[in-house]
């Protein structure tokens, strides 16, 4: 599973605010269209979610799966949030990460880079898999930007 999809976007909010939205798993069904239900199964001692169960309905792919999270972030919200698949019915692998960095501009925005590699148990041509990853990554970044910037204004 060496192939992966990667894309970046700049969000008009500081890294800490972006990280807060990423870490608020209970709210994912409100803004992440394909995510229908989320349950935090375990938390680390510092309050970060360790294992999270998602119910996904992305048209052709419907699944309930569990991801294991690593939070390599510093106090200002910069760093990397990564995950790997623990179990799934349709998914065989799902490894990904959000990398949050200050965008260097005067506005205090955040550059978010999303990397994702997915493999499914059903046969699927590599090109279709990469295309599906690209749709997931691009949609997630756009929805994340919209959610953060909307909450930033309220």
PDB file of N, CA, C and O in Angstrom, residues 56-135:
ATOM      1  N   UNK A  56     -19.502   5.046   8.067  1.00  0.00           N
ATOM      2  CA  UNK A  56     -19.320   5.783   6.825  1.00  0.00           C
ATOM      3  C   UNK A  56     -20.338   5.321   5.788  1.00  0.00           C
ATOM      4  O   UNK A  56     -20.579   4.121   5.655  1.00  0.00           O
ATOM      5  N   UNK A  57     -20.924   6.272   5.078  1.00  0.00           N
ATOM      6  CA  UNK A  57     -21.779   5.961   3.936  1.00  0.00           C
ATOM      7  C   UNK A  57     -21.349   6.880   2.803  1.00  0.00           C
ATOM      8  O   UNK A  57     -21.787   8.009   2.685  1.00  0.00           O
ATOM      9  N   UNK A  58     -20.421   6.371   1.985  1.00  0.00           N
ATOM     10  CA  UNK A  58     -19.877   7.152   0.870  1.00  0.00           C
ATOM     11  C   UNK A  58     -20.346   6.549  -0.446  1.00  0.00           C
ATOM     12  O   UNK A  58     -19.555   6.266  -1.342  1.00  0.00           O
ATOM     13  N   UNK A  59     -21.646   6.312  -0.546  1.00  0.00           N
ATOM     14  CA  UNK A  59     -22.190   5.746  -1.787  1.00  0.00           C
ATOM     15  C   UNK A  59     -21.776   4.297  -1.958  1.00  0.00           C
ATOM     16  O   UNK A  59     -22.326   3.412  -1.321  1.00  0.00           O
ATOM     17  N   UNK A  60     -20.754   4.071  -2.781  1.00  0.00           N
ATOM     18  CA  UNK A  60     -20.308   2.708  -3.082  1.00  0.00           C
ATOM     19  C   UNK A  60     -19.673   2.040  -1.870  1.00  0.00           C
ATOM     20  O   UNK A  60     -19.687   0.822  -1.751  1.00  0.00           O
ATOM     21  N   UNK A  61     -19.097   2.827  -0.977  1.00  0.00           N
ATOM     22  CA  UNK A  61     -18.439   2.256   0.196  1.00  0.00           C
ATOM     23  C   UNK A  61     -19.218   2.638   1.444  1.00  0.00           C
ATOM     24  O   UNK A  61     -19.348   3.808   1.787  1.00  0.00           O
ATOM     25  N   UNK A  62     -19.732   1.600   2.102  1.00  0.00           N
ATOM     26  CA  UNK A  62     -20.403   1.759   3.385  1.00  0.00           C
ATOM     27  C   UNK A  62     -19.637   0.874   4.365  1.00  0.00           C
ATOM     28  O   UNK A  62     -19.375  -0.288   4.073  1.00  0.00           O
ATOM     29  N   UNK A  63     -19.281   1.422   5.517  1.00  0.00           N
ATOM     30  CA  UNK A  63     -18.481   0.633   6.446  1.00  0.00           C
ATOM     31  C   UNK A  63     -18.580   1.222   7.845  1.00  0.00           C
ATOM     32  O   UNK A  63     -18.879   2.401   8.014  1.00  0.00           O
ATOM     33  N   UNK A  64     -18.353   0.373   8.825  1.00  0.00           N
ATOM     34  CA  UNK A  64     -18.129   0.797  10.193  1.00  0.00           C
ATOM     35  C   UNK A  64     -16.728   0.328  10.525  1.00  0.00           C
ATOM     36  O   UNK A  64     -16.411  -0.851  10.371  1.00  0.00           O
ATOM     37  N   UNK A  65     -15.879   1.268  10.935  1.00  0.00           N
ATOM     38  CA  UNK A  65     -14.470   0.938  11.148  1.00  0.00           C
ATOM     39  C   UNK A  65     -13.926   1.692  12.349  1.00  0.00           C
ATOM     40  O   UNK A  65     -14.510   2.666  12.819  1.00  0.00           O
ATOM     41  N   UNK A  66     -12.802   1.213  12.864  1.00  0.00           N
ATOM     42  CA  UNK A  66     -12.157   1.817  14.025  1.00  0.00           C
ATOM     43  C   UNK A  66     -10.764   2.279  13.609  1.00  0.00           C
ATOM     44  O   UNK A  66     -10.011   1.529  12.977  1.00  0.00           O
ATOM     45  N   UNK A  67     -10.439   3.532  13.971  1.00  0.00           N
ATOM     46  CA  UNK A  67      -9.114   4.091  13.712  1.00  0.00           C
ATOM     47  C   UNK A  67      -8.389   4.328  15.031  1.00  0.00           C
ATOM     48  O   UNK A  67      -9.001   4.697  16.033  1.00  0.00           O
ATOM     49  N   UNK A  68      -7.073   4.112  15.000  1.00  0.00           N
ATOM     50  CA  UNK A  68      -6.199   4.388  16.127  1.00  0.00           C
ATOM     51  C   UNK A  68      -5.457   5.685  15.825  1.00  0.00           C
ATOM     52  O   UNK A  68      -4.841   5.814  14.756  1.00  0.00           O
ATOM     53  N   UNK A  69      -5.515   6.650  16.741  1.00  0.00           N
ATOM     54  CA  UNK A  69      -4.948   7.983  16.518  1.00  0.00           C
ATOM     55  C   UNK A  69      -3.672   8.214  17.304  1.00  0.00           C
ATOM     56  O   UNK A  69      -3.543   7.746  18.441  1.00  0.00           O
ATOM     57  N   UNK A  70      -2.753   8.963  16.686  1.00  0.00           N
ATOM     58  CA  UNK A  70      -1.541   9.459  17.347  1.00  0.00           C
ATOM     59  C   UNK A  70      -1.569  10.981  17.237  1.00  0.00           C
ATOM     60  O   UNK A  70      -1.814  11.521  16.154  1.00  0.00           O
ATOM     61  N   UNK A  71      -1.303  11.669  18.330  1.00  0.00           N
ATOM     62  CA  UNK A  71      -1.370  13.136  18.396  1.00  0.00           C
ATOM     63  C   UNK A  71       0.029  13.674  18.669  1.00  0.00           C
ATOM     64  O   UNK A  71       0.444  13.809  19.820  1.00  0.00           O
ATOM     65  N   UNK A  72       0.764  13.973  17.614  1.00  0.00           N
ATOM     66  CA  UNK A  72       2.114  14.524  17.739  1.00  0.00           C
ATOM     67  C   UNK A  72       2.035  16.028  17.482  1.00  0.00           C
ATOM     68  O   UNK A  72       2.481  16.531  16.449  1.00  0.00           O
ATOM     69  N   UNK A  73       1.385  16.745  18.418  1.00  0.00           N
ATOM     70  CA  UNK A  73       1.140  18.174  18.263  1.00  0.00           C
ATOM     71  C   UNK A  73       1.689  18.923  19.479  1.00  0.00           C
ATOM     72  O   UNK A  73       1.795  18.359  20.570  1.00  0.00           O
ATOM     73  N   UNK A  74       2.019  20.192  19.248  1.00  0.00           N
ATOM     74  CA  UNK A  74       2.502  21.037  20.342  1.00  0.00           C
ATOM     75  C   UNK A  74       1.377  21.969  20.789  1.00  0.00           C
ATOM     76  O   UNK A  74       0.292  21.971  20.205  1.00  0.00           O
ATOM     77  N   UNK A  75       1.667  22.749  21.803  1.00  0.00           N
ATOM     78  CA  UNK A  75       0.624  23.553  22.452  1.00  0.00           C
ATOM     79  C   UNK A  75      -0.128  24.488  21.508  1.00  0.00           C
ATOM     80  O   UNK A  75      -1.324  24.719  21.669  1.00  0.00           O
ATOM     81  N   UNK A  76       0.559  25.043  20.490  1.00  0.00           N
ATOM     82  CA  UNK A  76      -0.117  25.988  19.590  1.00  0.00           C
ATOM     83  C   UNK A  76      -0.964  25.309  18.520  1.00  0.00           C
ATOM     84  O   UNK A  76      -1.600  25.960  17.706  1.00  0.00           O
ATOM     85  N   UNK A  77      -0.977  23.959  18.517  1.00  0.00           N
ATOM     86  CA  UNK A  77      -1.799  23.230  17.556  1.00  0.00           C
ATOM     87  C   UNK A  77      -1.052  22.752  16.332  1.00  0.00           C
ATOM     88  O   UNK A  77      -1.613  22.023  15.511  1.00  0.00           O
ATOM     89  N   UNK A  78       0.211  23.135  16.167  1.00  0.00           N
ATOM     90  CA  UNK A  78       0.972  22.657  15.008  1.00  0.00           C
ATOM     91  C   UNK A  78       1.477  21.240  15.284  1.00  0.00           C
ATOM     92  O   UNK A  78       1.661  20.842  16.439  1.00  0.00           O
ATOM     93  N   UNK A  79       1.688  20.499  14.208  1.00  0.00           N
ATOM     94  CA  UNK A  79       2.182  19.135  14.332  1.00  0.00           C
ATOM     95  C   UNK A  79       1.399  18.204  13.435  1.00  0.00           C
ATOM     96  O   UNK A  79       0.817  18.625  12.434  1.00  0.00           O
ATOM     97  N   UNK A  80       1.376  16.923  13.817  1.00  0.00           N
ATOM     98  CA  UNK A  80       0.757  15.893  12.981  1.00  0.00           C
ATOM     99  C   UNK A  80      -0.231  15.074  13.801  1.00  0.00           C
ATOM    100  O   UNK A  80       0.084  14.616  14.902  1.00  0.00           O
ATOM    101  N   UNK A  81      -1.428  14.904  13.239  1.00  0.00           N
ATOM    102  CA  UNK A  81      -2.418  13.969  13.762  1.00  0.00           C
ATOM    103  C   UNK A  81      -2.479  12.834  12.752  1.00  0.00           C
ATOM    104  O   UNK A  81      -2.786  13.061  11.580  1.00  0.00           O
ATOM    105  N   UNK A  82      -2.134  11.617  13.177  1.00  0.00           N
ATOM    106  CA  UNK A  82      -2.127  10.499  12.227  1.00  0.00           C
ATOM    107  C   UNK A  82      -3.031   9.381  12.740  1.00  0.00           C
ATOM    108  O   UNK A  82      -3.355   9.311  13.922  1.00  0.00           O
ATOM    109  N   UNK A  83      -3.436   8.532  11.813  1.00  0.00           N
ATOM    110  CA  UNK A  83      -4.319   7.428  12.176  1.00  0.00           C
ATOM    111  C   UNK A  83      -4.030   6.211  11.318  1.00  0.00           C
ATOM    112  O   UNK A  83      -3.486   6.307  10.226  1.00  0.00           O
ATOM    113  N   UNK A  84      -4.426   5.054  11.872  1.00  0.00           N
ATOM    114  CA  UNK A  84      -4.321   3.795  11.135  1.00  0.00           C
ATOM    115  C   UNK A  84      -5.526   2.935  11.490  1.00  0.00           C
ATOM    116  O   UNK A  84      -6.109   3.067  12.573  1.00  0.00           O
ATOM    117  N   UNK A  85      -5.885   2.077  10.551  1.00  0.00           N
ATOM    118  CA  UNK A  85      -7.072   1.232  10.714  1.00  0.00           C
ATOM    119  C   UNK A  85      -6.810   0.123  11.728  1.00  0.00           C
ATOM    120  O   UNK A  85      -5.795  -0.576  11.647  1.00  0.00           O
ATOM    121  N   UNK A  86      -7.737  -0.030  12.675  1.00  0.00           N
ATOM    122  CA  UNK A  86      -7.697  -1.133  13.628  1.00  0.00           C
ATOM    123  C   UNK A  86      -8.578  -2.264  13.106  1.00  0.00           C
ATOM    124  O   UNK A  86      -8.179  -3.426  13.071  1.00  0.00           O
ATOM    125  N   UNK A  87      -9.796  -1.912  12.672  1.00  0.00           N
ATOM    126  CA  UNK A  87     -10.715  -2.924  12.148  1.00  0.00           C
ATOM    127  C   UNK A  87     -11.723  -2.252  11.230  1.00  0.00           C
ATOM    128  O   UNK A  87     -12.007  -1.063  11.365  1.00  0.00           O
ATOM    129  N   UNK A  88     -12.228  -3.037  10.291  1.00  0.00           N
ATOM    130  CA  UNK A  88     -13.240  -2.550   9.365  1.00  0.00           C
ATOM    131  C   UNK A  88     -13.867  -3.725   8.655  1.00  0.00           C
ATOM    132  O   UNK A  88     -13.277  -4.810   8.598  1.00  0.00           O
ATOM    133  N   UNK A  89     -15.063  -3.507   8.106  1.00  0.00           N
ATOM    134  CA  UNK A  89     -15.744  -4.570   7.378  1.00  0.00           C
ATOM    135  C   UNK A  89     -15.343  -4.559   5.908  1.00  0.00           C
ATOM    136  O   UNK A  89     -15.093  -5.604   5.323  1.00  0.00           O
ATOM    137  N   UNK A  90     -15.296  -3.379   5.300  1.00  0.00           N
ATOM    138  CA  UNK A  90     -14.946  -3.231   3.890  1.00  0.00           C
ATOM    139  C   UNK A  90     -13.500  -2.772   3.734  1.00  0.00           C
ATOM    140  O   UNK A  90     -12.780  -3.222   2.856  1.00  0.00           O
ATOM    141  N   UNK A  91     -13.072  -1.879   4.625  1.00  0.00           N
ATOM    142  CA  UNK A  91     -11.710  -1.361   4.556  1.00  0.00           C
ATOM    143  C   UNK A  91     -10.710  -2.399   5.046  1.00  0.00           C
ATOM    144  O   UNK A  91     -10.924  -3.054   6.067  1.00  0.00           O
ATOM    145  N   UNK A  92      -9.619  -2.537   4.304  1.00  0.00           N
ATOM    146  CA  UNK A  92      -8.523  -3.420   4.694  1.00  0.00           C
ATOM    147  C   UNK A  92      -7.397  -2.602   5.321  1.00  0.00           C
ATOM    148  O   UNK A  92      -6.668  -3.071   6.174  1.00  0.00           O
ATOM    149  N   UNK A  93      -7.273  -1.353   4.877  1.00  0.00           N
ATOM    150  CA  UNK A  93      -6.267  -0.445   5.426  1.00  0.00           C
ATOM    151  C   UNK A  93      -6.742   0.989   5.222  1.00  0.00           C
ATOM    152  O   UNK A  93      -7.378   1.294   4.218  1.00  0.00           O
ATOM    153  N   UNK A  94      -6.445   1.850   6.183  1.00  0.00           N
ATOM    154  CA  UNK A  94      -6.688   3.285   6.048  1.00  0.00           C
ATOM    155  C   UNK A  94      -5.660   3.985   6.940  1.00  0.00           C
ATOM    156  O   UNK A  94      -5.788   3.977   8.160  1.00  0.00           O
ATOM    157  N   UNK A  95      -4.642   4.498   6.312  1.00  0.00           N
ATOM    158  CA  UNK A  95      -3.594   5.214   7.023  1.00  0.00           C
ATOM    159  C   UNK A  95      -3.584   6.641   6.510  1.00  0.00           C
ATOM    160  O   UNK A  95      -3.599   6.868   5.298  1.00  0.00           O
ATOM    161  N   UNK A  96      -3.564   7.586   7.447  1.00  0.00           N
ATOM    162  CA  UNK A  96      -3.594   8.962   7.008  1.00  0.00           C
ATOM    163  C   UNK A  96      -3.060   9.896   8.062  1.00  0.00           C
ATOM    164  O   UNK A  96      -2.727   9.491   9.181  1.00  0.00           O
ATOM    165  N   UNK A  97      -3.003  11.179   7.681  1.00  0.00           N
ATOM    166  CA  UNK A  97      -2.563  12.195   8.634  1.00  0.00           C
ATOM    167  C   UNK A  97      -3.005  13.576   8.190  1.00  0.00           C
ATOM    168  O   UNK A  97      -3.215  13.823   6.997  1.00  0.00           O
ATOM    169  N   UNK A  98      -3.162  14.432   9.179  1.00  0.00           N
ATOM    170  CA  UNK A  98      -3.282  15.868   8.975  1.00  0.00           C
ATOM    171  C   UNK A  98      -1.993  16.467   9.522  1.00  0.00           C
ATOM    172  O   UNK A  98      -1.629  16.204  10.684  1.00  0.00           O
ATOM    173  N   UNK A  99      -1.306  17.283   8.724  1.00  0.00           N
ATOM    174  CA  UNK A  99      -0.166  18.045   9.208  1.00  0.00           C
ATOM    175  C   UNK A  99      -0.576  19.505   9.258  1.00  0.00           C
ATOM    176  O   UNK A  99      -1.025  20.053   8.244  1.00  0.00           O
ATOM    177  N   UNK A 100      -0.464  20.114  10.436  1.00  0.00           N
ATOM    178  CA  UNK A 100      -0.867  21.508  10.630  1.00  0.00           C
ATOM    179  C   UNK A 100       0.378  22.364  10.837  1.00  0.00           C
ATOM    180  O   UNK A 100       1.210  22.041  11.687  1.00  0.00           O
ATOM    181  N   UNK A 101       0.482  23.424  10.041  1.00  0.00           N
ATOM    182  CA  UNK A 101       1.616  24.346  10.152  1.00  0.00           C
ATOM    183  C   UNK A 101       1.113  25.763   9.953  1.00  0.00           C
ATOM    184  O   UNK A 101       0.191  25.996   9.175  1.00  0.00           O
ATOM    185  N   UNK A 102       1.718  26.713  10.654  1.00  0.00           N
ATOM    186  CA  UNK A 102       1.402  28.112  10.405  1.00  0.00           C
ATOM    187  C   UNK A 102       1.733  28.424   8.953  1.00  0.00           C
ATOM    188  O   UNK A 102       2.724  27.921   8.427  1.00  0.00           O
ATOM    189  N   UNK A 103       0.895  29.213   8.280  1.00  0.00           N
ATOM    190  CA  UNK A 103       1.131  29.468   6.853  1.00  0.00           C
ATOM    191  C   UNK A 103       2.153  30.572   6.612  1.00  0.00           C
ATOM    192  O   UNK A 103       2.481  30.878   5.476  1.00  0.00           O
ATOM    193  N   UNK A 104       2.668  31.168   7.688  1.00  0.00           N
ATOM    194  CA  UNK A 104       3.707  32.174   7.539  1.00  0.00           C
ATOM    195  C   UNK A 104       3.204  33.555   7.169  1.00  0.00           C
ATOM    196  O   UNK A 104       3.962  34.503   7.122  1.00  0.00           O
ATOM    197  N   UNK A 105       1.919  33.671   6.893  1.00  0.00           N
ATOM    198  CA  UNK A 105       1.344  34.970   6.520  1.00  0.00           C
ATOM    199  C   UNK A 105       1.000  35.790   7.753  1.00  0.00           C
ATOM    200  O   UNK A 105       1.008  35.298   8.877  1.00  0.00           O
ATOM    201  N   UNK A 106       0.705  37.034   7.538  1.00  0.00           N
ATOM    202  CA  UNK A 106       0.365  37.942   8.639  1.00  0.00           C
ATOM    203  C   UNK A 106      -0.984  37.598   9.259  1.00  0.00           C
ATOM    204  O   UNK A 106      -1.265  37.965  10.392  1.00  0.00           O
ATOM    205  N   UNK A 107      -1.833  36.889   8.500  1.00  0.00           N
ATOM    206  CA  UNK A 107      -3.183  36.599   8.968  1.00  0.00           C
ATOM    207  C   UNK A 107      -3.269  35.495  10.000  1.00  0.00           C
ATOM    208  O   UNK A 107      -4.327  35.268  10.580  1.00  0.00           O
ATOM    209  N   UNK A 108      -2.179  34.772  10.244  1.00  0.00           N
ATOM    210  CA  UNK A 108      -2.207  33.715  11.249  1.00  0.00           C
ATOM    211  C   UNK A 108      -2.975  32.491  10.816  1.00  0.00           C
ATOM    212  O   UNK A 108      -3.527  31.784  11.649  1.00  0.00           O
ATOM    213  N   UNK A 109      -3.014  32.220   9.499  1.00  0.00           N
ATOM    214  CA  UNK A 109      -3.724  31.053   8.992  1.00  0.00           C
ATOM    215  C   UNK A 109      -2.935  29.773   9.214  1.00  0.00           C
ATOM    216  O   UNK A 109      -1.829  29.778   9.748  1.00  0.00           O
ATOM    217  N   UNK A 110      -3.535  28.668   8.805  1.00  0.00           N
ATOM    218  CA  UNK A 110      -2.943  27.353   8.981  1.00  0.00           C
ATOM    219  C   UNK A 110      -2.908  26.621   7.653  1.00  0.00           C
ATOM    220  O   UNK A 110      -3.929  26.529   6.961  1.00  0.00           O
ATOM    221  N   UNK A 111      -1.742  26.091   7.304  1.00  0.00           N
ATOM    222  CA  UNK A 111      -1.652  25.200   6.143  1.00  0.00           C
ATOM    223  C   UNK A 111      -1.889  23.784   6.654  1.00  0.00           C
ATOM    224  O   UNK A 111      -1.191  23.308   7.551  1.00  0.00           O
ATOM    225  N   UNK A 112      -2.910  23.131   6.086  1.00  0.00           N
ATOM    226  CA  UNK A 112      -3.251  21.764   6.474  1.00  0.00           C
ATOM    227  C   UNK A 112      -2.947  20.855   5.292  1.00  0.00           C
ATOM    228  O   UNK A 112      -3.449  21.071   4.188  1.00  0.00           O
ATOM    229  N   UNK A 113      -2.109  19.847   5.531  1.00  0.00           N
ATOM    230  CA  UNK A 113      -1.809  18.850   4.511  1.00  0.00           C
ATOM    231  C   UNK A 113      -2.418  17.532   4.962  1.00  0.00           C
ATOM    232  O   UNK A 113      -2.182  17.080   6.088  1.00  0.00           O
ATOM    233  N   UNK A 114      -3.222  16.937   4.082  1.00  0.00           N
ATOM    234  CA  UNK A 114      -3.920  15.678   4.376  1.00  0.00           C
ATOM    235  C   UNK A 114      -3.301  14.609   3.486  1.00  0.00           C
ATOM    236  O   UNK A 114      -3.233  14.765   2.269  1.00  0.00           O
ATOM    237  N   UNK A 115      -2.822  13.543   4.107  1.00  0.00           N
ATOM    238  CA  UNK A 115      -2.277  12.395   3.380  1.00  0.00           C
ATOM    239  C   UNK A 115      -3.155  11.193   3.701  1.00  0.00           C
ATOM    240  O   UNK A 115      -3.525  11.000   4.867  1.00  0.00           O
ATOM    241  N   UNK A 116      -3.463  10.393   2.679  1.00  0.00           N
ATOM    242  CA  UNK A 116      -4.353   9.255   2.892  1.00  0.00           C
ATOM    243  C   UNK A 116      -4.005   8.112   1.956  1.00  0.00           C
ATOM    244  O   UNK A 116      -3.773   8.321   0.765  1.00  0.00           O
ATOM    245  N   UNK A 117      -3.978   6.902   2.519  1.00  0.00           N
ATOM    246  CA  UNK A 117      -3.847   5.677   1.735  1.00  0.00           C
ATOM    247  C   UNK A 117      -4.930   4.720   2.219  1.00  0.00           C
ATOM    248  O   UNK A 117      -5.052   4.464   3.417  1.00  0.00           O
ATOM    249  N   UNK A 118      -5.720   4.225   1.290  1.00  0.00           N
ATOM    250  CA  UNK A 118      -6.850   3.347   1.611  1.00  0.00           C
ATOM    251  C   UNK A 118      -6.724   2.068   0.803  1.00  0.00           C
ATOM    252  O   UNK A 118      -6.320   2.092  -0.357  1.00  0.00           O
ATOM    253  N   UNK A 119      -7.082   0.961   1.427  1.00  0.00           N
ATOM    254  CA  UNK A 119      -7.196  -0.290   0.692  1.00  0.00           C
ATOM    255  C   UNK A 119      -8.493  -0.963   1.144  1.00  0.00           C
ATOM    256  O   UNK A 119      -8.876  -0.853   2.309  1.00  0.00           O
ATOM    257  N   UNK A 120      -9.172  -1.602   0.199  1.00  0.00           N
ATOM    258  CA  UNK A 120     -10.450  -2.246   0.497  1.00  0.00           C
ATOM    259  C   UNK A 120     -10.348  -3.740   0.262  1.00  0.00           C
ATOM    260  O   UNK A 120      -9.483  -4.209  -0.479  1.00  0.00           O
ATOM    261  N   UNK A 121     -11.241  -4.483   0.913  1.00  0.00           N
ATOM    262  CA  UNK A 121     -11.220  -5.936   0.806  1.00  0.00           C
ATOM    263  C   UNK A 121     -11.776  -6.426  -0.525  1.00  0.00           C
ATOM    264  O   UNK A 121     -11.451  -7.515  -0.961  1.00  0.00           O
ATOM    265  N   UNK A 122     -12.609  -5.587  -1.170  1.00  0.00           N
ATOM    266  CA  UNK A 122     -13.157  -5.969  -2.465  1.00  0.00           C
ATOM    267  C   UNK A 122     -12.159  -5.585  -3.556  1.00  0.00           C
ATOM    268  O   UNK A 122     -11.438  -4.591  -3.414  1.00  0.00           O
ATOM    269  N   UNK A 123     -12.086  -6.347  -4.645  1.00  0.00           N
ATOM    270  CA  UNK A 123     -11.143  -5.998  -5.710  1.00  0.00           C
ATOM    271  C   UNK A 123     -11.474  -4.632  -6.316  1.00  0.00           C
ATOM    272  O   UNK A 123     -12.634  -4.332  -6.593  1.00  0.00           O
ATOM    273  N   UNK A 124     -10.447  -3.799  -6.461  1.00  0.00           N
ATOM    274  CA  UNK A 124     -10.629  -2.477  -7.047  1.00  0.00           C
ATOM    275  C   UNK A 124      -9.340  -2.083  -7.765  1.00  0.00           C
ATOM    276  O   UNK A 124      -8.254  -2.229  -7.216  1.00  0.00           O
ATOM    277  N   UNK A 125      -9.470  -1.606  -8.978  1.00  0.00           N
ATOM    278  CA  UNK A 125      -8.321  -1.169  -9.757  1.00  0.00           C
ATOM    279  C   UNK A 125      -7.631  -0.012  -9.035  1.00  0.00           C
ATOM    280  O   UNK A 125      -8.285   0.883  -8.492  1.00  0.00           O
ATOM    281  N   UNK A 126      -6.302  -0.023  -9.042  1.00  0.00           N
ATOM    282  CA  UNK A 126      -5.516   0.998  -8.352  1.00  0.00           C
ATOM    283  C   UNK A 126      -5.910   2.411  -8.723  1.00  0.00           C
ATOM    284  O   UNK A 126      -5.991   3.295  -7.872  1.00  0.00           O
ATOM    285  N   UNK A 127      -6.175   2.647 -10.012  1.00  0.00           N
ATOM    286  CA  UNK A 127      -6.555   3.977 -10.472  1.00  0.00           C
ATOM    287  C   UNK A 127      -7.853   4.440  -9.809  1.00  0.00           C
ATOM    288  O   UNK A 127      -7.969   5.586  -9.384  1.00  0.00           O
ATOM    289  N   UNK A 128      -8.824   3.536  -9.693  1.00  0.00           N
ATOM    290  CA  UNK A 128     -10.090   3.882  -9.038  1.00  0.00           C
ATOM    291  C   UNK A 128      -9.883   4.158  -7.548  1.00  0.00           C
ATOM    292  O   UNK A 128     -10.506   5.045  -6.983  1.00  0.00           O
ATOM    293  N   UNK A 129      -8.987   3.379  -6.926  1.00  0.00           N
ATOM    294  CA  UNK A 129      -8.685   3.574  -5.515  1.00  0.00           C
ATOM    295  C   UNK A 129      -8.081   4.957  -5.292  1.00  0.00           C
ATOM    296  O   UNK A 129      -8.473   5.687  -4.387  1.00  0.00           O
ATOM    297  N   UNK A 130      -7.107   5.330  -6.119  1.00  0.00           N
ATOM    298  CA  UNK A 130      -6.464   6.654  -5.995  1.00  0.00           C
ATOM    299  C   UNK A 130      -7.481   7.765  -6.238  1.00  0.00           C
ATOM    300  O   UNK A 130      -7.470   8.779  -5.557  1.00  0.00           O
ATOM    301  N   UNK A 131      -8.365   7.567  -7.217  1.00  0.00           N
ATOM    302  CA  UNK A 131      -9.385   8.578  -7.503  1.00  0.00           C
ATOM    303  C   UNK A 131     -10.317   8.737  -6.297  1.00  0.00           C
ATOM    304  O   UNK A 131     -10.675   9.847  -5.926  1.00  0.00           O
ATOM    305  N   UNK A 132     -10.705   7.615  -5.682  1.00  0.00           N
ATOM    306  CA  UNK A 132     -11.561   7.666  -4.494  1.00  0.00           C
ATOM    307  C   UNK A 132     -10.845   8.382  -3.351  1.00  0.00           C
ATOM    308  O   UNK A 132     -11.439   9.205  -2.645  1.00  0.00           O
ATOM    309  N   UNK A 133      -9.548   8.092  -3.173  1.00  0.00           N
ATOM    310  CA  UNK A 133      -8.770   8.786  -2.142  1.00  0.00           C
ATOM    311  C   UNK A 133      -8.754  10.290  -2.396  1.00  0.00           C
ATOM    312  O   UNK A 133      -8.922  11.081  -1.472  1.00  0.00           O
ATOM    313  N   UNK A 134      -8.553  10.670  -3.654  1.00  0.00           N
ATOM    314  CA  UNK A 134      -8.490  12.104  -3.999  1.00  0.00           C
ATOM    315  C   UNK A 134      -9.809  12.797  -3.658  1.00  0.00           C
ATOM    316  O   UNK A 134      -9.809  13.887  -3.097  1.00  0.00           O
ATOM    317  N   UNK A 135     -10.924  12.151  -3.966  1.00  0.00           N
ATOM    318  CA  UNK A 135     -12.233  12.734  -3.640  1.00  0.00           C
ATOM    319  C   UNK A 135     -12.379  12.867  -2.125  1.00  0.00           C
ATOM    320  O   UNK A 135     -12.817  13.898  -1.617  1.00  0.00           O
TER     321      UNK A 135
END
